[in-house]
Amino acid sequence: MMIDRALIIFTRNPELGKCKTRLAKSVGDEEALKIYKYLLQHTANVVKKVNAERFVFYSENIQENDIWEDAFFHKKLQHGNDLGERMQNAFEALFSKKFKKIIIVGSDLLDLDEKTIEKTYHKLEESDAVIGPAEDGGYYLLGMKSLNKKVFKNKDWGSKTVLKQTKKDFFGQSLYVLETLNDIDYLEDLKPYKKFNYLF
């Protein structure tokens, strides 16, 4: 039986000076890169446990022999002019492959676990879409059963309004809202985690 669940992981290529730039302003480029690599490994460990076809979409170029092992992940490249366009293209590509439930997650959440993702697939049985709000006003997860293009248009990506605007795009559809989680963009976002106590 074919798995009808796809899981998209959006990741930035971990390059010095090009990732976690807001965090880097407080801790420097090298420390920011180290933290981002830790977040990527956490994400890989979590999503490997999820029963779905997993697709990693890289921002710059596809890397071989990295933490996204070929045994667990299909590797793709993001295409589009902004985050919305890139996400829409990823969803479109997988809906065209006949997946019925598609979820996208980011790669900068220490609070993400496989239970949250499994719960999302379960909620998609009864809801048109599922969203996971982030504390900064964006979202860390989006799951859909059919493509809603409005979600990816006319957003000020990275701003506090993204979640609010996106919820409006599901007017007339059933949207399940998950618990709010903390994604890592700034130094203070690391305060709750003992592993990063050395930064404070």
CSV table of C-alpha atoms in Angstrom, one decimal:
chain,number,residue,atom,x,y,z
A,1,MET,CA,0.0,0.0,0.0
A,2,MET,CA,1.4,3.4,-0.9
A,3,ILE,CA,1.9,5.9,1.9
A,4,ASP,CA,-0.3,8.9,1.1
A,5,ARG,CA,1.4,11.1,3.6
A,6,ALA,CA,4.3,13.4,2.6
A,7,LEU,CA,6.4,15.4,5.0
A,8,ILE,CA,8.3,18.5,3.7
A,9,ILE,CA,11.3,19.8,5.7
A,10,PHE,CA,12.5,23.2,4.6
A,11,THR,CA,16.1,23.8,5.4
A,12,ARG,CA,18.7,26.5,4.8
A,13,ASN,CA,22.1,25.2,3.7
A,14,PRO,CA,24.3,25.4,6.8
A,15,GLU,CA,26.9,27.9,5.7
A,16,LEU,CA,28.9,30.3,7.8
A,17,GLY,CA,27.4,33.8,7.8
A,18,LYS,CA,24.2,32.7,5.9
A,19,CYS,CA,22.0,31.0,8.5
A,20,LYS,CA,20.4,32.2,11.7
A,21,THR,CA,21.6,35.8,10.9
A,22,ARG,CA,19.4,37.4,13.6
A,23,LEU,CA,20.8,35.0,16.2
A,24,ALA,CA,24.4,35.7,14.8
A,25,LYS,CA,24.1,39.3,15.8
A,26,SER,CA,24.2,38.2,19.5
A,27,VAL,CA,26.5,35.2,19.3
A,28,GLY,CA,28.6,35.6,16.2
A,29,ASP,CA,28.5,33.6,12.9
A,30,GLU,CA,30.4,30.6,14.1
A,31,GLU,CA,28.2,30.0,17.2
A,32,ALA,CA,25.1,30.6,15.1
A,33,LEU,CA,26.2,28.0,12.6
A,34,LYS,CA,26.9,25.5,15.4
A,35,ILE,CA,23.4,26.1,16.9
A,36,TYR,CA,21.8,25.8,13.5
A,37,LYS,CA,23.5,22.5,12.9
A,38,TYR,CA,22.3,21.3,16.2
A,39,LEU,CA,18.7,22.3,15.3
A,40,LEU,CA,19.0,20.5,12.0
A,41,GLN,CA,20.1,17.3,13.6
A,42,HIS,CA,17.3,17.6,16.1
A,43,THR,CA,14.8,18.0,13.3
A,44,ALA,CA,16.3,15.0,11.3
A,45,ASN,CA,16.1,12.8,14.4
A,46,VAL,CA,12.4,13.7,15.0
A,47,VAL,CA,11.1,13.4,11.4
A,48,LYS,CA,12.9,10.1,10.9
A,49,LYS,CA,10.4,8.5,13.3
A,50,VAL,CA,7.3,9.8,11.4
A,51,ASN,CA,5.5,7.4,9.2
A,52,ALA,CA,5.5,9.4,5.9
A,53,GLU,CA,7.5,9.9,2.8
A,54,ARG,CA,10.1,12.6,3.8
A,55,PHE,CA,11.3,15.3,1.5
A,56,VAL,CA,14.1,17.7,2.4
A,57,PHE,CA,14.0,20.9,0.4
A,58,TYR,CA,17.4,22.8,0.4
A,59,SER,CA,17.7,26.5,0.0
A,60,GLU,CA,20.8,26.7,-2.1
A,61,ASN,CA,22.0,23.3,-3.3
A,62,ILE,CA,21.4,19.7,-2.6
A,63,GLN,CA,24.1,18.2,-0.4
A,64,GLU,CA,25.3,14.6,-0.4
A,65,ASN,CA,26.4,12.6,2.6
A,66,ASP,CA,25.0,15.0,5.1
A,67,ILE,CA,22.6,14.4,8.1
A,68,TRP,CA,19.7,13.9,5.7
A,69,GLU,CA,20.5,10.3,4.8
A,70,ASP,CA,19.3,8.9,1.5
A,71,ALA,CA,17.7,5.9,3.3
A,72,PHE,CA,15.2,8.3,5.0
A,73,PHE,CA,14.9,11.4,2.8
A,74,HIS,CA,14.3,12.4,-0.7
A,75,LYS,CA,16.3,15.5,-1.6
A,76,LYS,CA,14.9,18.4,-3.5
A,77,LEU,CA,15.7,22.1,-4.1
A,78,GLN,CA,13.5,25.0,-3.2
A,79,HIS,CA,12.3,27.1,-6.2
A,80,GLY,CA,10.7,30.6,-6.0
A,81,ASN,CA,11.3,34.2,-5.3
A,82,ASP,CA,10.1,34.3,-1.7
A,83,LEU,CA,9.3,31.8,1.0
A,84,GLY,CA,5.6,31.7,0.0
A,85,GLU,CA,6.4,30.8,-3.6
A,86,ARG,CA,9.0,28.2,-2.5
A,87,MET,CA,6.5,26.5,-0.2
A,88,GLN,CA,3.7,26.6,-2.8
A,89,ASN,CA,6.0,25.0,-5.4
A,90,ALA,CA,6.9,22.2,-2.9
A,91,PHE,CA,3.3,21.5,-2.0
A,92,GLU,CA,2.3,21.5,-5.7
A,93,ALA,CA,5.1,19.1,-6.6
A,94,LEU,CA,4.0,16.6,-4.0
A,95,PHE,CA,0.2,16.9,-4.6
A,96,SER,CA,1.0,16.1,-8.2
A,97,LYS,CA,2.6,12.9,-7.0
A,98,LYS,CA,-0.8,11.9,-5.5
A,99,PHE,CA,0.0,12.5,-1.9
A,100,LYS,CA,-3.2,13.1,0.1
A,101,LYS,CA,-1.9,14.7,3.3
A,102,ILE,CA,1.1,17.0,3.1
A,103,ILE,CA,2.8,18.7,6.0
A,104,ILE,CA,5.6,21.2,6.0
A,105,VAL,CA,7.9,21.9,9.0
A,106,GLY,CA,10.8,24.2,9.5
A,107,SER,CA,14.1,23.2,10.9
A,108,ASP,CA,14.6,25.6,13.8
A,109,LEU,CA,12.4,24.1,16.5
A,110,LEU,CA,13.7,22.4,19.6
A,111,ASP,CA,10.1,21.8,20.8
A,112,LEU,CA,9.1,19.9,17.7
A,113,ASP,CA,8.5,16.2,18.3
A,114,GLU,CA,7.1,13.3,16.2
A,115,LYS,CA,3.9,13.2,18.3
A,116,THR,CA,3.0,16.7,17.1
A,117,ILE,CA,3.5,15.6,13.4
A,118,GLU,CA,1.6,12.4,13.9
A,119,LYS,CA,-1.2,14.3,15.6
A,120,THR,CA,-1.3,16.6,12.5
A,121,TYR,CA,-1.8,13.7,10.1
A,122,HIS,CA,-4.6,12.4,12.4
A,123,LYS,CA,-6.3,15.8,12.5
A,124,LEU,CA,-6.2,16.0,8.7
A,125,GLU,CA,-8.6,13.1,8.7
A,126,GLU,CA,-11.3,15.4,9.9
A,127,SER,CA,-10.0,18.9,9.1
A,128,ASP,CA,-9.1,20.6,5.8
A,129,ALA,CA,-5.9,22.0,7.2
A,130,VAL,CA,-3.7,22.1,10.4
A,131,ILE,CA,-1.5,24.9,11.5
A,132,GLY,CA,1.1,25.1,14.3
A,133,PRO,CA,1.5,28.7,15.6
A,134,ALA,CA,5.0,29.9,16.6
A,135,GLU,CA,5.4,32.3,19.5
A,136,ASP,CA,6.8,35.0,17.1
A,137,GLY,CA,3.6,35.3,15.2
A,138,GLY,CA,4.5,32.9,12.4
A,139,TYR,CA,3.9,29.2,12.2
A,140,TYR,CA,6.2,26.2,12.5
A,141,LEU,CA,4.0,23.6,10.7
A,142,LEU,CA,1.3,23.6,8.0
A,143,GLY,CA,-0.6,20.6,6.9
A,144,MET,CA,-3.2,20.5,4.0
A,145,LYS,CA,-5.3,17.9,2.1
A,146,SER,CA,-5.6,20.1,-0.9
A,147,LEU,CA,-3.7,23.2,-2.2
A,148,ASN,CA,-4.8,26.5,-0.9
A,149,LYS,CA,-2.7,29.0,-2.9
A,150,LYS,CA,-3.9,32.0,-0.9
A,151,VAL,CA,-1.9,30.9,2.0
A,152,PHE,CA,1.4,31.5,0.1
A,153,LYS,CA,0.6,35.0,-1.3
A,154,ASN,CA,0.6,38.6,0.1
A,155,LYS,CA,2.5,37.8,3.3
A,156,ASP,CA,5.2,39.8,5.0
A,157,TRP,CA,7.3,36.7,5.7
A,158,GLY,CA,9.2,36.8,9.0
A,159,SER,CA,6.8,39.3,10.5
A,160,LYS,CA,4.4,39.0,13.4
A,161,THR,CA,1.3,39.0,11.1
A,162,VAL,CA,1.9,35.8,9.2
A,163,LEU,CA,-0.1,33.5,11.4
A,164,LYS,CA,-3.1,35.9,11.6
A,165,GLN,CA,-3.1,36.5,7.8
A,166,THR,CA,-2.8,32.7,7.1
A,167,LYS,CA,-5.7,31.8,9.4
A,168,LYS,CA,-7.9,34.2,7.4
A,169,ASP,CA,-6.9,32.4,4.2
A,170,PHE,CA,-8.7,29.3,5.5
A,171,PHE,CA,-12.1,31.1,5.9
A,172,GLY,CA,-14.8,28.6,4.9
A,173,GLN,CA,-12.5,25.6,5.5
A,174,SER,CA,-12.0,23.7,8.7
A,175,LEU,CA,-8.6,24.6,10.3
A,176,TYR,CA,-7.2,22.8,13.4
A,177,VAL,CA,-4.8,24.9,15.4
A,178,LEU,CA,-2.0,23.1,17.3
A,179,GLU,CA,-0.3,24.3,20.5
A,180,THR,CA,2.0,27.3,20.2
A,181,LEU,CA,5.7,26.5,20.1
A,182,ASN,CA,8.9,28.5,20.4
A,183,ASP,CA,11.1,28.7,17.3
A,184,ILE,CA,14.7,29.8,17.5
A,185,ASP,CA,15.5,33.1,15.9
A,186,TYR,CA,17.0,35.2,18.7
A,187,LEU,CA,19.4,34.6,21.6
A,188,GLU,CA,16.5,34.9,24.1
A,189,ASP,CA,14.7,32.0,22.3
A,190,LEU,CA,17.4,29.7,23.6
A,191,LYS,CA,16.9,30.6,27.3
A,192,PRO,CA,14.5,27.7,28.1
A,193,TYR,CA,17.0,25.1,27.0
A,194,LYS,CA,19.7,23.9,29.5
A,195,LYS,CA,22.0,22.9,26.7
A,196,PHE,CA,22.5,26.5,25.8
A,197,ASN,CA,23.0,27.9,29.3
A,198,TYR,CA,26.6,28.6,28.5
A,199,LEU,CA,25.5,31.5,26.2
A,200,PHE,CA,24.0,33.5,29.1
